[in-house]
Coordinates of C-alpha atoms in Angstrom, one line a residue:
X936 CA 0.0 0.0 0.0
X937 CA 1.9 3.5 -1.1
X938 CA 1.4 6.2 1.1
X939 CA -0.8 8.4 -1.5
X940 CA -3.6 5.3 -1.0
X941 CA -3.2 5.4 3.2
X942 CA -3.8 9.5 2.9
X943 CA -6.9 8.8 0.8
X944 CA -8.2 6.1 3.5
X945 CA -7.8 8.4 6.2
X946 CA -9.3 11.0 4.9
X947 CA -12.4 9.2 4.3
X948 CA -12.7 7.6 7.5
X949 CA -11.6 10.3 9.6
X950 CA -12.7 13.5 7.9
X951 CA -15.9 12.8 6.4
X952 CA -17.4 15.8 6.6
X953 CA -15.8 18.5 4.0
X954 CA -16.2 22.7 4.7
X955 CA -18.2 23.9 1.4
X956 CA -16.8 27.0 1.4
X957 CA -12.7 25.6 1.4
X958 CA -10.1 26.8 -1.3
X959 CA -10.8 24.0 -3.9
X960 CA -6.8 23.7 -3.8
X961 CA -6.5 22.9 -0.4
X962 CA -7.5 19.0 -1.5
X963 CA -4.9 18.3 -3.8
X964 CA -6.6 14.9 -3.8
X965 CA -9.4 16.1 -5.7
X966 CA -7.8 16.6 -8.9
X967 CA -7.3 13.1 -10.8
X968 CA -4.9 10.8 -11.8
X969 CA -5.4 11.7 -15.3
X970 CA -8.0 15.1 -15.4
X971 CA -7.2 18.4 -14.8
X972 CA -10.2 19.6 -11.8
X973 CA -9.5 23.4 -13.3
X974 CA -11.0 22.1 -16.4
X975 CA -14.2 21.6 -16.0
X976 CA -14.7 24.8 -14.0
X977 CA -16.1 26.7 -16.7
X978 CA -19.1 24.5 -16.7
X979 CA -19.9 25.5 -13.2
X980 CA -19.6 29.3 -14.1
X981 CA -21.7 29.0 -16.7
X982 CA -24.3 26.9 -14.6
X983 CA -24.2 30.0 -12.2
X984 CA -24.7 32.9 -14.7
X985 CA -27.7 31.6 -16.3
X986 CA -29.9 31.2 -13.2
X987 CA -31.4 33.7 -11.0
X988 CA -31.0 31.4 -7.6
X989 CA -33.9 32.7 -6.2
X990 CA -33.7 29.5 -3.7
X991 CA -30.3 28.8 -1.6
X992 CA -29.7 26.0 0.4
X993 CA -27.0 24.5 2.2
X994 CA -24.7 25.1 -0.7
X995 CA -25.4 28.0 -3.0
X996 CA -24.3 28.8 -6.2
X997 CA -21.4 30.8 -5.2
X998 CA -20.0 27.7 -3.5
X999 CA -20.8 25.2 -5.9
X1000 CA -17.6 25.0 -7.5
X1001 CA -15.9 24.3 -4.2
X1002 CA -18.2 21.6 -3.4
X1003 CA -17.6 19.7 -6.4
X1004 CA -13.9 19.7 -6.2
X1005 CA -14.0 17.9 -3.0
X1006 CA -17.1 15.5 -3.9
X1007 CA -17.3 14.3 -7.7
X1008 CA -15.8 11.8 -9.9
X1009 CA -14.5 14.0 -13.1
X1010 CA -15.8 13.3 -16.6
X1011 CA -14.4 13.7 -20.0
X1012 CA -15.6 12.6 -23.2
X1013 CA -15.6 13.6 -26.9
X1014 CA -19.3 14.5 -26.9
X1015 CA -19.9 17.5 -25.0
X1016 CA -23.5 17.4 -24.4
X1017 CA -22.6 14.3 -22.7
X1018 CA -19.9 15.9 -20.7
X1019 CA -22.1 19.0 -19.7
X1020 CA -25.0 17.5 -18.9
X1021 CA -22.6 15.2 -16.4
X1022 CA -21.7 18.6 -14.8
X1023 CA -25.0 19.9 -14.7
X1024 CA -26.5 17.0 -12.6
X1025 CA -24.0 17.3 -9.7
X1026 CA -24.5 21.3 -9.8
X1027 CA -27.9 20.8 -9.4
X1028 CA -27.9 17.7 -6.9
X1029 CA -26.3 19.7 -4.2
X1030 CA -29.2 22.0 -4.7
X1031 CA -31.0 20.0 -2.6
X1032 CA -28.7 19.6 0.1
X1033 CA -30.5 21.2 3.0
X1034 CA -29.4 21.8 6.5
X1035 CA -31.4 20.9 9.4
X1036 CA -31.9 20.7 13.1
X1037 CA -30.7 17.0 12.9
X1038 CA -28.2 17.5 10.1
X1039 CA -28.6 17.3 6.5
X1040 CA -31.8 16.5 4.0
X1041 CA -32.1 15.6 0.7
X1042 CA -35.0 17.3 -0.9
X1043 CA -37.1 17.0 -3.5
X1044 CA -38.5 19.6 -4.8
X1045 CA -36.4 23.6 -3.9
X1046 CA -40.1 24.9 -4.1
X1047 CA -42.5 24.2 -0.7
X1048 CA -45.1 21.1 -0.9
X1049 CA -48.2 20.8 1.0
X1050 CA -47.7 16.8 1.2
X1051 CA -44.4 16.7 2.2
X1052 CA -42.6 15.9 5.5
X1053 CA -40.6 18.3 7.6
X1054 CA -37.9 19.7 6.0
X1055 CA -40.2 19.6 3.0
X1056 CA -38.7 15.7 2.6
X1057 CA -40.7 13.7 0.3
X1058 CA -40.1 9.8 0.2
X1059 CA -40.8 8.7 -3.4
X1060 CA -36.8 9.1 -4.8
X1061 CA -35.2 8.4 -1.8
X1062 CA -33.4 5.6 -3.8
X1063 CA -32.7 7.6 -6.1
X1064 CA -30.8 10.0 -4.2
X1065 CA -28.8 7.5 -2.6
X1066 CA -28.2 5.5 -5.7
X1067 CA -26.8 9.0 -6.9
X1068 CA -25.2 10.4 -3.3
X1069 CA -23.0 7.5 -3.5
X1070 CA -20.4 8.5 -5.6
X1071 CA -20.3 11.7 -3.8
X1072 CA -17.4 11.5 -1.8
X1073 CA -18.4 12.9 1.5
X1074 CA -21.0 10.2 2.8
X1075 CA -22.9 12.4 5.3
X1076 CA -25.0 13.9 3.0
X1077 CA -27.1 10.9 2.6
X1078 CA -25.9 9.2 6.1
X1079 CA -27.6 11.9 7.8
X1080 CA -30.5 12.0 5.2
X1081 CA -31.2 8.4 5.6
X1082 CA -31.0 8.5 9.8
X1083 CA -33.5 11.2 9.6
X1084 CA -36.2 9.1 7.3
X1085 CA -35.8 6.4 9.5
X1086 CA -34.8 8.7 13.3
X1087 CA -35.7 12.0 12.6
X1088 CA -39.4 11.7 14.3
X1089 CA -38.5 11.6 18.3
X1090 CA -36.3 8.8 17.4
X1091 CA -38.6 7.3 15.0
X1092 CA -39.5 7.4 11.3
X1093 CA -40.4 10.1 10.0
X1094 CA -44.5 10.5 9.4
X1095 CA -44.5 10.6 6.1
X1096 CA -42.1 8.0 5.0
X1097 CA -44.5 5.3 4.1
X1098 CA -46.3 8.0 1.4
X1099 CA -44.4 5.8 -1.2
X1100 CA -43.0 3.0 -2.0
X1101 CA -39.6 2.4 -0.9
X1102 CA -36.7 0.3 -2.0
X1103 CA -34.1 2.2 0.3
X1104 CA -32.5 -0.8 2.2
X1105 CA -31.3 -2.2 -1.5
X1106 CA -30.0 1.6 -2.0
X1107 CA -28.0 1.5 1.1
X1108 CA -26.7 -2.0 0.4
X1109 CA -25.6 -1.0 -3.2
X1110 CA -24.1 2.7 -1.7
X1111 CA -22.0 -0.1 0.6
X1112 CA -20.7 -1.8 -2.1
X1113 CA -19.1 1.8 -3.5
X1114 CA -17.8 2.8 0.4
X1115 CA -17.6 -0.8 2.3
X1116 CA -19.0 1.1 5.3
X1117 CA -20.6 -1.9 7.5
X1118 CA -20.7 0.1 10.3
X1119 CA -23.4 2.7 9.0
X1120 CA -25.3 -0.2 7.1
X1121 CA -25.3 -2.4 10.1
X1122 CA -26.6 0.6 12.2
X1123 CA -29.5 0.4 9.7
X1124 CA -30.3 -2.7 10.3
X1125 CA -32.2 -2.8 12.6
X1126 CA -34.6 0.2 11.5
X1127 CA -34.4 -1.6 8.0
X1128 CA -36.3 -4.2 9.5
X1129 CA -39.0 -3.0 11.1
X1130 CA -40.0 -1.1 8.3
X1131 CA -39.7 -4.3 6.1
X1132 CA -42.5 -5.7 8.8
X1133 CA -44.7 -2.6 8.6
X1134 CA -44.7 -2.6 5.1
X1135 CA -45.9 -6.6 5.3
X1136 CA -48.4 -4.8 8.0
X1137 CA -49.9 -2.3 5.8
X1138 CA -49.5 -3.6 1.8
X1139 CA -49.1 -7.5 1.7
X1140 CA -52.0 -9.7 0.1
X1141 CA -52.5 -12.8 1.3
X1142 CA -51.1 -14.4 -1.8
X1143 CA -48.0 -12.9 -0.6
X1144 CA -47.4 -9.6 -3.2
X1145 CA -47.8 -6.9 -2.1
X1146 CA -50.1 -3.8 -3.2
X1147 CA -50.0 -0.3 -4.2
X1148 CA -51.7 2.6 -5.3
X1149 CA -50.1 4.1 -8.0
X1150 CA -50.3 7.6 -6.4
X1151 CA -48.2 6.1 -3.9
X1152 CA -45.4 4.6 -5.8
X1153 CA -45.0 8.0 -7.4
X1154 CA -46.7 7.2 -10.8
X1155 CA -50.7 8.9 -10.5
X1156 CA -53.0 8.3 -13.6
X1157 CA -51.2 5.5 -14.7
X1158 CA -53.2 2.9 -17.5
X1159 CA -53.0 0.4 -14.9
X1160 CA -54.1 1.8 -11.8
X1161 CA -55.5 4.3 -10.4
X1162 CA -55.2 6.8 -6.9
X1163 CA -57.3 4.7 -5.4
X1164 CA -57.1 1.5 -6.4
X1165 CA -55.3 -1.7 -4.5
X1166 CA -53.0 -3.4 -7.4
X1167 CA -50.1 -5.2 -7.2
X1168 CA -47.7 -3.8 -9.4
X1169 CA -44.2 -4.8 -10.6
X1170 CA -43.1 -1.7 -8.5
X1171 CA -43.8 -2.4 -4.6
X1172 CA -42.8 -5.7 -5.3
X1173 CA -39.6 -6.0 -7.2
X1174 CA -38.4 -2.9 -4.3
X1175 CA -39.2 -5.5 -1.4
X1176 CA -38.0 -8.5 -3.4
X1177 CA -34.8 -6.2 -3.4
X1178 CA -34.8 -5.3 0.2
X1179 CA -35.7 -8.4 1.6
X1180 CA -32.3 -9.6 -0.4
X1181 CA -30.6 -6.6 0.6
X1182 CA -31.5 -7.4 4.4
X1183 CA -30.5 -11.4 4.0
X1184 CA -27.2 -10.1 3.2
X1185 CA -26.7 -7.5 5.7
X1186 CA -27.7 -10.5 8.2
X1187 CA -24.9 -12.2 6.9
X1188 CA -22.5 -9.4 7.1
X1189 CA -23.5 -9.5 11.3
X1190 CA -23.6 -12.8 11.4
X1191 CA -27.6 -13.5 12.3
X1192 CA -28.2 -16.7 10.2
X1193 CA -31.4 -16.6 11.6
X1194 CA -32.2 -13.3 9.6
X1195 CA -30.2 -14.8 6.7
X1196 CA -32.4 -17.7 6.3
X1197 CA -35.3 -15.5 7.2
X1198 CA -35.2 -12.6 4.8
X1199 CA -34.4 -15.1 1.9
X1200 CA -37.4 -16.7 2.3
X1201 CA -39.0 -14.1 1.6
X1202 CA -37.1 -13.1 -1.4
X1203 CA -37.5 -16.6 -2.9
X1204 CA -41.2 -16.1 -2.2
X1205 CA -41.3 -12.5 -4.0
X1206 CA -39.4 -13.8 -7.1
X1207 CA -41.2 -16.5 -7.4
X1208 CA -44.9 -14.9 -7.5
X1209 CA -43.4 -11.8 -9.7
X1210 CA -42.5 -14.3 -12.4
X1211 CA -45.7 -16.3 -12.1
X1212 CA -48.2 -14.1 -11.7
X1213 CA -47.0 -10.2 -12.7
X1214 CA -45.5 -12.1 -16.2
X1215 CA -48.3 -11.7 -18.7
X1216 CA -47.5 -14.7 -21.5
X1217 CA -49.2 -12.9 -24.1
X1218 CA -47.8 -9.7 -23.8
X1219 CA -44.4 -11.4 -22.8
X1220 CA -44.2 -8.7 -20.1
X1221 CA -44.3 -7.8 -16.7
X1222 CA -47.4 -6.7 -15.9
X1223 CA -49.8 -5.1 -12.6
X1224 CA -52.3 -7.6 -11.8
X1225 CA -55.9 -5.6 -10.6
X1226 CA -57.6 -6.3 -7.4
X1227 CA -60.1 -8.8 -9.5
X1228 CA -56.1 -11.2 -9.7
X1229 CA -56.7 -10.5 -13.5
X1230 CA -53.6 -8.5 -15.6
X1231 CA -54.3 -4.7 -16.6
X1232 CA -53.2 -5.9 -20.1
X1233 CA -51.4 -3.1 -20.7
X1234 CA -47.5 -2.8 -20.7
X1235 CA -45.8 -0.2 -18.9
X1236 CA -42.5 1.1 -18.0
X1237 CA -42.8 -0.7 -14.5
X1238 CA -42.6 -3.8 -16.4
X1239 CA -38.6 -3.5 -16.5
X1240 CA -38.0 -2.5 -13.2
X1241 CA -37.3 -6.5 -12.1
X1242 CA -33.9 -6.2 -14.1
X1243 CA -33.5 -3.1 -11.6
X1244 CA -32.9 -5.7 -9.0
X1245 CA -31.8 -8.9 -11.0
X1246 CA -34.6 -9.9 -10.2
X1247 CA -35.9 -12.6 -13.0
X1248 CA -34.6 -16.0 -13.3
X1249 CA -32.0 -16.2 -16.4
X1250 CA -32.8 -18.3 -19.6
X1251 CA -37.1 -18.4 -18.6
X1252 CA -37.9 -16.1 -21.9
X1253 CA -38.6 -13.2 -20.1
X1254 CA -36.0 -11.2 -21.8
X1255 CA -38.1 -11.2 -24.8
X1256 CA -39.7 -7.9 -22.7
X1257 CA -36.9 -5.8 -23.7
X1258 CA -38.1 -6.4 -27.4
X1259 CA -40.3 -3.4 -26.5
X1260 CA -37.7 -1.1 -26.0
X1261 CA -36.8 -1.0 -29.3
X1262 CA -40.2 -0.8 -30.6
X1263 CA -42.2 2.3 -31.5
X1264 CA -45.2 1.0 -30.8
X1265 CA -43.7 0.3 -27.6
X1266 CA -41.9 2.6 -25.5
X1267 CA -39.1 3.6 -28.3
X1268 CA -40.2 7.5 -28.8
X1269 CA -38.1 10.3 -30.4
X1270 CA -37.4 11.8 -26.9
X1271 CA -36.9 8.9 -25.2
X1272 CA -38.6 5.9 -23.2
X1273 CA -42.5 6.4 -22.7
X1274 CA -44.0 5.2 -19.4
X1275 CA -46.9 3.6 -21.5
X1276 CA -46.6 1.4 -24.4
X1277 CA -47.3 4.2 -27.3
X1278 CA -49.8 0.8 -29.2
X1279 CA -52.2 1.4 -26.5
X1280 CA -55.3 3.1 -27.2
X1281 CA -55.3 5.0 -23.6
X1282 CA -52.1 6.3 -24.3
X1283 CA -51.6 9.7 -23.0
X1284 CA -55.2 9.9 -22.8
X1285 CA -55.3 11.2 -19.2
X1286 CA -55.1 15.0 -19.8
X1287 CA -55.0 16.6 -16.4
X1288 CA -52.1 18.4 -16.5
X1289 CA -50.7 17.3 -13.0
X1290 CA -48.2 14.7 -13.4
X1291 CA -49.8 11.9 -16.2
X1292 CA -47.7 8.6 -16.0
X1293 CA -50.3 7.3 -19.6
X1294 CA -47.4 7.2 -21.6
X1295 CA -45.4 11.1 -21.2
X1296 CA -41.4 10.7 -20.5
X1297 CA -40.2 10.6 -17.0
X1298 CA -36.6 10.7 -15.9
X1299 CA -37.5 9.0 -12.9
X1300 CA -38.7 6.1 -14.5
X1301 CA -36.0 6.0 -17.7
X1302 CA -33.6 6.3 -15.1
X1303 CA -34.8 3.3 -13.5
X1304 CA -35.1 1.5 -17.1
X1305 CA -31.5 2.3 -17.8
X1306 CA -30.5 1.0 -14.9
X1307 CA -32.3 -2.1 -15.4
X1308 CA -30.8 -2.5 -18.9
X1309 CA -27.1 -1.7 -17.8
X1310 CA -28.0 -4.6 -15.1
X1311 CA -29.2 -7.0 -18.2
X1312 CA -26.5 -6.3 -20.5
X1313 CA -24.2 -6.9 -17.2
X1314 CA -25.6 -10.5 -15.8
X1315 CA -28.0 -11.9 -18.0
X1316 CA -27.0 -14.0 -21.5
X1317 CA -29.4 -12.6 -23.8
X1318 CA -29.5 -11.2 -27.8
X1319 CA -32.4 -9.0 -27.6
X1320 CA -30.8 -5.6 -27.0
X1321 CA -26.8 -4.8 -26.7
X1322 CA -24.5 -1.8 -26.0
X1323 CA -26.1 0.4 -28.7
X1324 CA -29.2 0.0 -27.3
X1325 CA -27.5 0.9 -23.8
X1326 CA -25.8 4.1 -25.5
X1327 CA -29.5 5.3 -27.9
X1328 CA -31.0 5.4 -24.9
X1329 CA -28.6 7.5 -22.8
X1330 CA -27.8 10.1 -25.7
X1331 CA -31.6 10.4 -25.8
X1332 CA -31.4 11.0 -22.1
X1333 CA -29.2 13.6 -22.4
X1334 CA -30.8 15.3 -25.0
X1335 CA -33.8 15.7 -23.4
X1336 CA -32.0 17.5 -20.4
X1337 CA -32.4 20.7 -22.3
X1338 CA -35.1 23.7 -21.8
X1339 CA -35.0 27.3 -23.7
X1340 CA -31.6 25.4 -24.9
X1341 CA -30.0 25.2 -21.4
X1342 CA -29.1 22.5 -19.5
X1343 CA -32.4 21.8 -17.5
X1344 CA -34.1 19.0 -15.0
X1345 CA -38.2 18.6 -14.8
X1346 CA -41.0 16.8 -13.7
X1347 CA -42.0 14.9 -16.9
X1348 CA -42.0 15.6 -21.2
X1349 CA -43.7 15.1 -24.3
X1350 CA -42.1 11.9 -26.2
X1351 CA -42.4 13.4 -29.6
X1352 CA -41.4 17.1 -28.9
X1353 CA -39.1 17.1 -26.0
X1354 CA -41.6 19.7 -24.4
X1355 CA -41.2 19.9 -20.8
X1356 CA -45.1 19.5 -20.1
X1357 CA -44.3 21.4 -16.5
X1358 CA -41.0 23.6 -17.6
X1359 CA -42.4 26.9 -17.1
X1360 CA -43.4 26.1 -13.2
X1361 CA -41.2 27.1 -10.6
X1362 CA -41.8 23.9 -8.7
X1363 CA -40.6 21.8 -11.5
X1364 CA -36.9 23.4 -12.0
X1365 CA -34.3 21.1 -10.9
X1366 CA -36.4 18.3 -9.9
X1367 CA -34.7 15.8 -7.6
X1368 CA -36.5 12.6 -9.0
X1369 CA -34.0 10.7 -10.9
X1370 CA -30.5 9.6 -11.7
X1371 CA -28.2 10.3 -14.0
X1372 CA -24.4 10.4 -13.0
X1373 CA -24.8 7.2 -11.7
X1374 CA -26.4 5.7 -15.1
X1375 CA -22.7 7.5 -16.2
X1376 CA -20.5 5.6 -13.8
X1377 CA -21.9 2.1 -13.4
X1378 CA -23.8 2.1 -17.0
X1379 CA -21.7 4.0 -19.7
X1380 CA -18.2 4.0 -18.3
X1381 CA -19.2 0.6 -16.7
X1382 CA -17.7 0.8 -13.2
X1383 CA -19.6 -2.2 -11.3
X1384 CA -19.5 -2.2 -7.9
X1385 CA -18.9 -5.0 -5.7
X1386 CA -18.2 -6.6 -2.4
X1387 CA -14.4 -7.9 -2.6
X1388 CA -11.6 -5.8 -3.4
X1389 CA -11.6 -6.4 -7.2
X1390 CA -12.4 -3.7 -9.8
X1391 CA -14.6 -4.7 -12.2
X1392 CA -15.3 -2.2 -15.6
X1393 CA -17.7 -3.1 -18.5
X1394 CA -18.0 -0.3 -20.3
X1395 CA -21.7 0.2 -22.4
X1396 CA -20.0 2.5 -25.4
X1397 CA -20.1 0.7 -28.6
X1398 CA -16.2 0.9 -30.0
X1399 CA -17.1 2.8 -32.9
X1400 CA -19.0 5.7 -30.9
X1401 CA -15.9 7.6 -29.2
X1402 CA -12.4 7.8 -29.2
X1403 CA -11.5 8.3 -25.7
X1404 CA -13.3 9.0 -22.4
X1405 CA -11.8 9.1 -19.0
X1406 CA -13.7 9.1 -15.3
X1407 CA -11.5 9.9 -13.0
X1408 CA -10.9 10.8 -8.9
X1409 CA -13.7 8.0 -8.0
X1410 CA -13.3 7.7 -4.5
X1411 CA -14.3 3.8 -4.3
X1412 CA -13.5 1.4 -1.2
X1413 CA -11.6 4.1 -0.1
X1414 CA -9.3 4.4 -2.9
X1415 CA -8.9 6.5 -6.1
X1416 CA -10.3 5.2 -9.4
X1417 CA -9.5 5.8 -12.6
X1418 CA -11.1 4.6 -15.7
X1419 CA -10.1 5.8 -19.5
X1420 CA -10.1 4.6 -23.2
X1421 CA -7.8 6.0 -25.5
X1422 CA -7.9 4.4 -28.5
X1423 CA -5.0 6.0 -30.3
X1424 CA -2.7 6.2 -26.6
X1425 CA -2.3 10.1 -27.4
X1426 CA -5.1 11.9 -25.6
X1427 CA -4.2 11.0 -22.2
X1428 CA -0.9 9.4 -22.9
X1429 CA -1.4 6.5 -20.4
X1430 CA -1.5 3.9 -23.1
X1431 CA -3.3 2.6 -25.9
X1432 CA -6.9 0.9 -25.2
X1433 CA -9.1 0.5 -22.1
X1434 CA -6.9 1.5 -18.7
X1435 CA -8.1 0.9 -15.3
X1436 CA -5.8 2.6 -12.3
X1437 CA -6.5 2.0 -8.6
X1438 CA -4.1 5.3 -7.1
X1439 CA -2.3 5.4 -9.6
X1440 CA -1.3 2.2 -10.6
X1441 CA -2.3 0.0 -13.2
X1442 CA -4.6 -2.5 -12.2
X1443 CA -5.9 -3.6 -15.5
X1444 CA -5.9 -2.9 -19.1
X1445 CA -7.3 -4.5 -22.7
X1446 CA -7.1 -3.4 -26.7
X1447 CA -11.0 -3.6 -26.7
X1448 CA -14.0 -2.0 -25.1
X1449 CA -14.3 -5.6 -23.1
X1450 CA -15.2 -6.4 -19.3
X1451 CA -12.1 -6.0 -17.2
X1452 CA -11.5 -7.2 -13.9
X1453 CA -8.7 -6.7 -11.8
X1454 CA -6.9 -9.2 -10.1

């Protein structure tokens, strides 16, 4: 171990929390093996100047540039939308970095709700945000978010955090595998638990799935559902499929084989009924099954959220579902992924003009279905969709970031037109409901996390789409990461090919956009 990687450790375990207003040079860690920090400042400037920031938080504007130096992975690439957009996500994540009584919140929305919690905390992307806060190098953002859900109420979860559907004990497990910080998720544990139990309590058939509204799992006027109505949908189930799994392993990890045996159980159950009785034959997808145990018939964007958690069995046929992906009378729509197969005769038939999930484009939900695919084209041996697929989607992604052609984050938009349907409403700017750097890290660049010390990379760019790329200064089981591809060896001088560095060194390499892992 070289000194430079002992620093890095002990920073990270004993300074965790970083001073937002510092002199970005004072971390000389911060700036990458391979990346310049400096470069990418302009971005931030130009964030700043075309805003009015009529909402500070924790972390205004004027200290967002100093916040990123000590927190993000950098990002080059050849195509710059790309690259900006990367940018733009983390200046507008810390937006919603929010000090409290009992330490920091993740919100939302910057505008007040009516429905929220204290500290105008809303449940329904809490996975999201910690999916995303992960790569953030200082963890306390989302520690402290996460022990206020579950603490923040006189020691007790907050009111309001069964509003939606949760799958924030998978989260947490999968921000572990980036950190390896068992002493936080173990402190969870406990908590994780008893909310498993309510949610058995208050949404569990007896059958064994569990039901929803779809209000409550964030996705109101949906062709499936309704506000009202008691479905089980793909949703609330693959989520506590997930965190059931998540909990079996976190028993293991303290050594309660009870638990272990216990919570996987209940996975196996989960699993089991999601593939026999959410799996429509004759749609070949994934489907919500109405209160009358009969299938809505009608395909949505739900249906992939399984491969969110590996969640279907391999070599069954049910990767024929991602057949739809590509179709345009499925979800395949100039502006991206539509939350409603477009074939369907209610599609976008809604109309009210407050959040329709009949078919518009939601980043929270393509966020969700890109992760899924990155997951499919990762562990499953299929031929129905491949990297291209993987990189359409996400350059469709990113170009429907834009408003008034500037970098922008909403509620929901029109598939054909790009439209944000709620762009011109203050509550909507810079809305905290999806992911997208991580869908960079884990998807594009490839980085997969895991449990053991290896580094594993499987980069989603076809070989003909870019010349280089480089993510750099991931701070990952407390060590630096650096990934690049350099086809010709002279933009970053490091080598021809695909280069993985752990501090520094050389850890892996290959000729080819391949999966790497290191020894």
């Amino acid at each position: 171990m070289t000194l430079k990687t002992i620093h890095i450790k002990l920073l990270v375990i004993t300074f965790p929390i970083v001073l937002v207003g510092c002199n970005p040079q004072e971390n000389k860690e911060s700036s990458g093996y391979v990346l310049n920090v400096e470069d990418y400042k302009p971005y931030v400037d130009y964030f700043n100047r075309m805003e009015d920031e009529n909402i500070a938080k924790a972390i205004p504007n004027d200290s967002a540039w100093a916040w990123m130096v000590n927190n993000i992975p950098l990002f080059d690439c050849p195509q710059d939308n790309f690259e900006e957009m990367y940018y733009f996500r983390w200046w507008s994540l810390r937006k919603h970095i929010t000090n409290t009584p009992q330490g920091y919140a993740i919100t939302e929305f910057l505008v007040e709700r009516s429905y929220a919690d204290k500290y105008n905390l809303i449940a329904c992307a809490l996975g999201h945000h910690i999916y995303e806060f992960r790569w953030a190098h200082n963890p306390e953002y989302i520690n402290q978010n996460v022990h206020l859900w579950y603490r923040g109420n006189d020691g007790k979860p907050m009111q309001k955090l069964h509003k939606f559907s949760s799958w924030t004990p998978d989260a947490l497990y999968n921000m572990y595998l980036v950190n390896i910080d068992e002493d936080f998720l173990l402190d969870m544990y406990p908590d994780f638990i008893d909310d498993y139990i309510k949610w058995e309590e208050e949404r569990q058939r007896p059958d064994g799935l569990f039901w929803q509204h779809d209000v409550k799992d964030g996705m109101e006027e949906s062709l499936s559902g309704g506000r009202r109505v008691q479905n089980a949908r793909p949703t609330i189930n693959s989520y506590m499929y997930a965190n059931a799994k998540a909990l079996a392993t976190m028993a293991e990890i303290k050594g309660d084989e009870e638990k272990v045996s216990f919570f996987k159980a209940k996975a196996n159950t989960l699993k089991s009924l999601v593939e026999t009785k959410l799996w429509n034959t004759d749609d070949t997808f994934f489907e919500t099954l109405t209160e009358k145990d009969t299938s809505a018939n009608v395909r949505e964007a739900i249906g992939f959220i399984p491969w969110y958690f590996n969640l279907p069995s391999k070599d069954k046929g049910f990767e024929q579902a991602w057949e739809q992906l590509k179709d345009n009378d499925g979800f395949a729509a100039p502006f991206g992924l539509t939350t409603a197969e477009r074939r369907s005769q209610r599609f976008r038939s809604h109309g009210t003009g407050t959040c329709e999930w009949d078919g518009a484009i939601w980043p929270f939900a393509t966020s969700q279905t890109l992760t899924a695919l990155a997951n499919l084209l990762n562990n499953y041996d299929q031929k129905v969709v491949d990297k291209t697929d993987y990189f359409n989607q996400m350059n469709l992604y990113v170009e429907s970031q834009y408003y008034r052609g500037r970098p922008y984050i909403g509620e929901y938009l029109d598939e054909t037109t790009g439209y944000w349907l709620m762009g011109d409403r203050e509550r909507s700017r810079y809305y905290n409901h999806s992911t997208f750097n991580d869908l960079i890290i884990t998807g594009l660049v490839g980085l997969r996390p895991r449990a053991d010390e290896k580094i594993e990379v499987n980069p989603l760019i076809p070989e003909d789409k870019w010349d280089w790329f480089c993510l750099d200064n991931v701070l990952y089981h407390g060590d630096i990461i650096t990934i690049l591809w350099d086809k010709t060896g002279k933009k970053y001088n490091k080598g021809k090919g695909l280069r993985v560095f752990r501090n520094g060194g050389e850890v892996a390499s290959s000729q080819n956009l391949v999966r790497l892992i290191s020894e």
